[in-house]
GROMACS .gro file of C-alpha atoms in nm:
model
  252
    1MET     CA    1  10.527   1.384  -2.545
    2TYR     CA    2  10.519   1.599  -2.235
    3LEU     CA    3  10.802   1.819  -2.115
    4ASP     CA    4  10.911   1.770  -1.756
    5VAL     CA    5  10.767   2.031  -1.521
    6VAL     CA    6  11.118   2.114  -1.396
    7ASP     CA    7  11.223   2.213  -1.751
    8LEU     CA    8  10.916   2.437  -1.781
    9ARG     CA    9  10.977   2.598  -1.444
   10ASP     CA   10  11.344   2.658  -1.524
   11PHE     CA   11  11.263   2.817  -1.860
   12TYR     CA   12  11.033   3.076  -1.702
   13ALA     CA   13  11.296   3.150  -1.437
   14GLN     CA   14  11.541   3.258  -1.711
   15PRO     CA   15  11.545   3.602  -1.878
   16LEU     CA   16  11.417   3.458  -2.207
   17GLY     CA   17  11.124   3.292  -2.034
   18ARG     CA   18  11.037   3.602  -1.832
   19VAL     CA   19  11.035   3.820  -2.144
   20ALA     CA   20  10.824   3.565  -2.335
   21ALA     CA   21  10.573   3.551  -2.048
   22GLN     CA   22  10.561   3.932  -2.035
   23PHE     CA   23  10.454   3.968  -2.399
   24ILE     CA   24  10.209   3.677  -2.386
   25ASN     CA   25  10.057   3.822  -2.068
   26GLN     CA   26  10.003   4.153  -2.245
   27ARG     CA   27   9.789   3.973  -2.504
   28ILE     CA   28   9.605   3.774  -2.237
   29HIS     CA   29   9.515   4.097  -2.058
   30GLU     CA   30   9.377   4.238  -2.385
   31HIS     CA   31   9.148   3.935  -2.409
   32TRP     CA   32   9.050   3.934  -2.041
   33PRO     CA   33   9.091   4.285  -1.896
   34ASN     CA   34   8.850   4.212  -1.611
   35VAL     CA   35   8.840   3.881  -1.422
   36ASN     CA   36   8.696   4.021  -1.099
   37GLY     CA   37   8.491   3.760  -0.915
   38LEU     CA   38   8.544   3.487  -1.175
   39SER     CA   39   8.666   3.129  -1.136
   40ILE     CA   40   8.997   3.081  -1.323
   41LEU     CA   41   9.141   2.744  -1.423
   42GLY     CA   42   9.487   2.698  -1.574
   43LEU     CA   43   9.565   2.370  -1.754
   44GLY     CA   44   9.910   2.255  -1.857
   45TYR     CA   45  10.179   2.482  -1.713
   46THR     CA   46  10.011   2.816  -1.642
   47PRO     CA   47  10.153   2.984  -1.325
   48PRO     CA   48  10.336   3.253  -1.531
   49TYR     CA   49  10.001   3.347  -1.688
   50ILE     CA   50   9.747   3.317  -1.407
   51ARG     CA   51   9.964   3.462  -1.130
   52SER     CA   52   9.844   3.817  -1.192
   53MET     CA   53   9.477   3.706  -1.181
   54ARG     CA   54   9.483   3.562  -0.830
   55ASP     CA   55   9.406   3.881  -0.640
   56ARG     CA   56   9.107   3.969  -0.859
   57ALA     CA   57   8.948   3.632  -0.931
   58GLU     CA   58   8.713   3.456  -0.693
   59ARG     CA   59   8.926   3.143  -0.713
   60THR     CA   60   9.228   3.034  -0.918
   61LEU     CA   61   9.345   2.676  -0.979
   62ALA     CA   62   9.644   2.535  -1.168
   63LEU     CA   63   9.593   2.173  -1.277
   64MET     CA   64   9.900   2.003  -1.422
   65PRO     CA   65   9.909   1.676  -1.620
   66ALA     CA   66  10.032   1.367  -1.440
   67ARG     CA   67  10.275   1.286  -1.724
   68GLN     CA   68  10.426   1.633  -1.694
   69GLY     CA   69  10.451   1.653  -1.317
   70ALA     CA   70  10.369   1.946  -1.092
   71VAL     CA   71  10.531   2.211  -0.877
   72TYR     CA   72  10.389   2.369  -0.567
   73TRP     CA   73  10.230   2.704  -0.654
   74PRO     CA   74  10.220   2.973  -0.528
   75SER     CA   75  10.548   2.964  -0.336
   76THR     CA   76  10.380   3.087  -0.018
   77GLY     CA   77  10.041   3.014   0.132
   78ALA     CA   78   9.800   2.736   0.046
   79SER     CA   79   9.860   2.520  -0.259
   80LEU     CA   80   9.657   2.601  -0.570
   81THR     CA   81   9.817   2.322  -0.775
   82ALA     CA   82   9.703   1.964  -0.831
   83LEU     CA   83   9.816   1.670  -1.044
   84VAL     CA   84   9.539   1.542  -1.271
   85GLU     CA   85   9.465   1.324  -1.568
   86ASP     CA   86   9.419   1.610  -1.812
   87ASP     CA   87   9.143   1.437  -2.010
   88LEU     CA   88   8.951   1.348  -1.691
   89LEU     CA   89   8.936   1.657  -1.472
   90PRO     CA   90   8.825   1.611  -1.108
   91LEU     CA   91   8.577   1.898  -1.135
   92PRO     CA   92   8.196   1.915  -1.161
   93ASP     CA   93   8.017   2.022  -1.477
   94SER     CA   94   8.001   2.393  -1.566
   95CYS     CA   95   8.208   2.515  -1.272
   96MET     CA   96   8.478   2.742  -1.422
   97ASP     CA   97   8.421   3.084  -1.582
   98ARG     CA   98   8.759   3.116  -1.755
   99ILE     CA   99   9.003   2.844  -1.863
  100ILE     CA  100   9.350   2.908  -2.002
  101ILE     CA  101   9.564   2.638  -2.166
  102THR     CA  102   9.940   2.660  -2.221
  103HIS     CA  103  10.195   2.385  -2.292
  104LEU     CA  104   9.922   2.123  -2.324
  105LEU     CA  105   9.742   2.084  -2.659
  106GLU     CA  106  10.064   2.060  -2.858
  107MET     CA  107  10.186   1.780  -2.627
  108VAL     CA  108   9.888   1.541  -2.631
  109ASP     CA  109   9.801   1.264  -2.875
  110ASN     CA  110   9.436   1.360  -2.915
  111PRO     CA  111   9.365   1.730  -2.847
  112ALA     CA  112   8.992   1.683  -2.917
  113ASP     CA  113   8.950   1.454  -2.614
  114HIS     CA  114   9.099   1.720  -2.389
  115LEU     CA  115   8.886   1.998  -2.535
  116ARG     CA  116   8.571   1.793  -2.481
  117GLU     CA  117   8.657   1.759  -2.114
  118ILE     CA  118   8.726   2.131  -2.096
  119TRP     CA  119   8.387   2.195  -2.260
  120ARG     CA  120   8.228   1.997  -1.978
  121VAL     CA  121   8.373   2.203  -1.691
  122LEU     CA  122   8.339   2.545  -1.858
  123THR     CA  123   8.029   2.744  -1.762
  124PRO     CA  124   7.771   2.841  -2.026
  125GLY     CA  125   7.896   3.174  -2.155
  126GLY     CA  126   8.243   3.102  -2.018
  127ARG     CA  127   8.559   3.169  -2.217
  128LEU     CA  128   8.851   2.947  -2.314
  129LEU     CA  129   9.193   3.094  -2.400
  130ILE     CA  130   9.450   2.875  -2.577
  131VAL     CA  131   9.818   2.956  -2.628
  132VAL     CA  132   9.996   2.725  -2.875
  133PRO     CA  133  10.312   2.738  -3.087
  134ASN     CA  134  10.261   2.880  -3.435
  135ARG     CA  135  10.381   2.633  -3.698
  136ARG     CA  136  10.508   2.923  -3.914
  137GLY     CA  137  10.707   3.086  -3.636
  138VAL     CA  138  11.072   3.045  -3.547
  139TRP     CA  139  10.985   2.953  -3.185
  140ALA     CA  140  10.849   2.618  -3.307
  141ARG     CA  141  11.181   2.537  -3.475
  142LEU     CA  142  11.451   2.622  -3.222
  143GLU     CA  143  11.474   2.416  -2.904
  144GLN     CA  144  11.576   2.701  -2.674
  145SER     CA  145  11.217   2.715  -2.547
  146PRO     CA  146  10.934   2.472  -2.461
  147PHE     CA  147  10.735   2.610  -2.756
  148ALA     CA  148  10.957   2.401  -2.987
  149TYR     CA  149  10.828   2.072  -2.844
  150GLY     CA  150  10.518   1.885  -2.947
  151ARG     CA  151  10.299   1.969  -3.247
  152PRO     CA  152  10.261   2.335  -3.350
  153PHE     CA  153   9.933   2.460  -3.497
  154SER     CA  154   9.820   2.683  -3.778
  155ARG     CA  155   9.520   2.911  -3.736
  156GLY     CA  156   9.315   2.690  -3.967
  157GLN     CA  157   9.398   2.373  -3.775
  158LEU     CA  158   9.307   2.534  -3.445
  159THR     CA  159   8.979   2.668  -3.588
  160HIS     CA  160   8.873   2.322  -3.709
  161LEU     CA  161   8.971   2.164  -3.378
  162LEU     CA  162   8.763   2.413  -3.180
  163ARG     CA  163   8.459   2.379  -3.404
  164ASP     CA  164   8.476   1.999  -3.389
  165THR     CA  165   8.459   2.019  -3.009
  166MET     CA  166   8.175   2.274  -2.994
  167PHE     CA  167   8.373   2.592  -2.937
  168THR     CA  168   8.351   2.908  -3.145
  169PRO     CA  169   8.664   3.124  -3.191
  170VAL     CA  170   8.578   3.485  -3.108
  171LYS     CA  171   8.913   3.664  -3.097
  172TRP     CA  172   9.268   3.597  -3.216
  173SER     CA  173   9.601   3.751  -3.126
  174GLU     CA  174   9.969   3.672  -3.165
  175ALA     CA  175  10.290   3.720  -2.967
  176LEU     CA  176  10.666   3.651  -2.975
  177TYR     CA  177  10.799   3.802  -3.296
  178PHE     CA  178  11.153   3.822  -3.163
  179GLY     CA  179  11.366   3.509  -3.184
  180PRO     CA  180  11.413   3.267  -2.890
  181PHE     CA  181  11.775   3.369  -2.851
  182LYS     CA  182  11.950   3.414  -2.520
  183GLY     CA  183  12.164   3.716  -2.454
  184ARG     CA  184  12.118   4.078  -2.356
  185SER     CA  185  12.112   4.222  -2.709
  186PRO     CA  186  11.826   4.010  -2.855
  187LEU     CA  187  11.613   4.053  -2.543
  188GLY     CA  188  11.680   4.425  -2.533
  189SER     CA  189  11.529   4.467  -2.880
  190ALA     CA  190  11.233   4.235  -2.812
  191LYS     CA  191  10.986   4.521  -2.760
  192ALA     CA  192  11.074   4.674  -3.096
  193TRP     CA  193  11.040   4.337  -3.271
  194GLU     CA  194  10.696   4.287  -3.116
  195LYS     CA  195  10.572   4.618  -3.257
  196VAL     CA  196  10.723   4.567  -3.602
  197GLY     CA  197  10.623   4.202  -3.629
  198GLY     CA  198  10.265   4.262  -3.521
  199ARG     CA  199  10.227   4.525  -3.792
  200PHE     CA  200  10.411   4.379  -4.090
  201TRP     CA  201  10.422   3.998  -4.054
  202PRO     CA  202  10.156   3.878  -3.806
  203ALA     CA  203  10.148   3.531  -3.965
  204PHE     CA  204  10.499   3.455  -3.836
  205SER     CA  205  10.448   3.506  -3.462
  206GLY     CA  206  10.596   3.259  -3.218
  207VAL     CA  207  10.260   3.170  -3.062
  208LEU     CA  208   9.895   3.186  -3.158
  209ILE     CA  209   9.641   3.293  -2.897
  210VAL     CA  210   9.272   3.224  -2.951
  211GLU     CA  211   8.976   3.302  -2.729
  212ALA     CA  212   8.672   3.078  -2.775
  213THR     CA  213   8.326   3.046  -2.630
  214LYS     CA  214   8.126   2.732  -2.555
  215LEU     CA  215   7.843   2.631  -2.788
  216MET     CA  216   7.529   2.499  -2.619
  217ARG     CA  217   7.338   2.335  -2.905
  218GLN     CA  218   7.383   1.991  -2.752
  219GLY     CA  219   7.588   1.811  -2.494
  220LEU     CA  220   7.901   1.613  -2.569
  221LEU     CA  221   7.884   1.246  -2.481
  222ALA     CA  222   8.145   1.154  -2.224
  223PRO     CA  223   8.328   0.820  -2.254
  224GLU     CA  224   8.202   0.544  -2.029
  225GLY     CA  225   8.339   0.582  -1.679
  226SER     CA  226   8.462   0.937  -1.734
  227ARG     CA  227   8.198   1.112  -1.526
  228VAL     CA  228   8.339   1.259  -1.207
  229THR     CA  229   8.150   1.166  -0.894
  230SER     CA  230   8.081   1.428  -0.633
  231GLY     CA  231   8.305   1.254  -0.380
  232PHE     CA  232   8.622   1.278  -0.592
  233ARG     CA  233   8.838   1.581  -0.522
  234PRO     CA  234   9.183   1.687  -0.648
  235ILE     CA  235   9.473   1.638  -0.408
  236PHE     CA  236   9.679   1.953  -0.380
  237LEU     CA  237  10.054   1.943  -0.339
  238PRO     CA  238  10.150   1.925   0.029
  239ALA     CA  239  10.486   2.098   0.044
  240PRO     CA  240  10.615   2.423  -0.113
  241ASN     CA  241  10.899   2.449  -0.363
  242LEU     CA  242  10.944   2.075  -0.405
  243PRO     CA  243  10.895   1.982  -0.772
  244PHE     CA  244  10.846   1.619  -0.850
  245LYS     CA  245  10.771   1.404  -1.150
  246LEU     CA  246  10.494   1.146  -1.161
  247GLU     CA  247  10.586   0.849  -1.378
  248PRO     CA  248  10.325   0.746  -1.637
  249ASP     CA  249  10.266   0.405  -1.477
  250ASP     CA  250  10.250   0.544  -1.122
  251LYS     CA  251   9.888   0.622  -1.033
  252GLY     CA  252   9.954   0.663  -0.665
   0.00000   0.00000   0.00000
């Protein structure tokens, strides 16, 4: 089950969404303090998390699942967004240095298929960063945020999933210890909750963040017909600020 892209965009336009993105971005920066000259790919709904990387990275792309829909991003200038089949990326092998996933793995039926495709396009020595809802956290239980939709993960489940798809977890972090409650008072104390929660009850964070590297012992066999030919290129959104939804049976 995918959330509509308009719901995701609207959440991050609200105070609760902006505060959530702020604390998650702090953790992302701790994982990747330097992205100068690198190729960055965001999968799922990632503009709130890759926006700050644009000026330093060599190139930045935001690929959004067809069943979710897409919005034009950034709001000015050339489009960096494209609609894709998220388990069949229109990219050549080993072309991206860093890949970040948000609002994707918890929504799909078979996360392993998507991670195998991500393995294909990630460079040797490249890094993958995954942000998913923590099944122990309150954010996975209250529907005020998109982190309550889909299937939350435990650290053990995510570790097994990564190892089964030839990734090795190298660093973990957590974020969102305050509750997903709207209102000035809860958001005003969010910073204090982040400090206290990270120290005393890290297992109950709202999201889990894991950085993984690509194993190179052997290649992963791609399903028949899944190889991307050199002539196939993503089609970027043509007009700014016009969100739209692509129906599942509409391939045009």
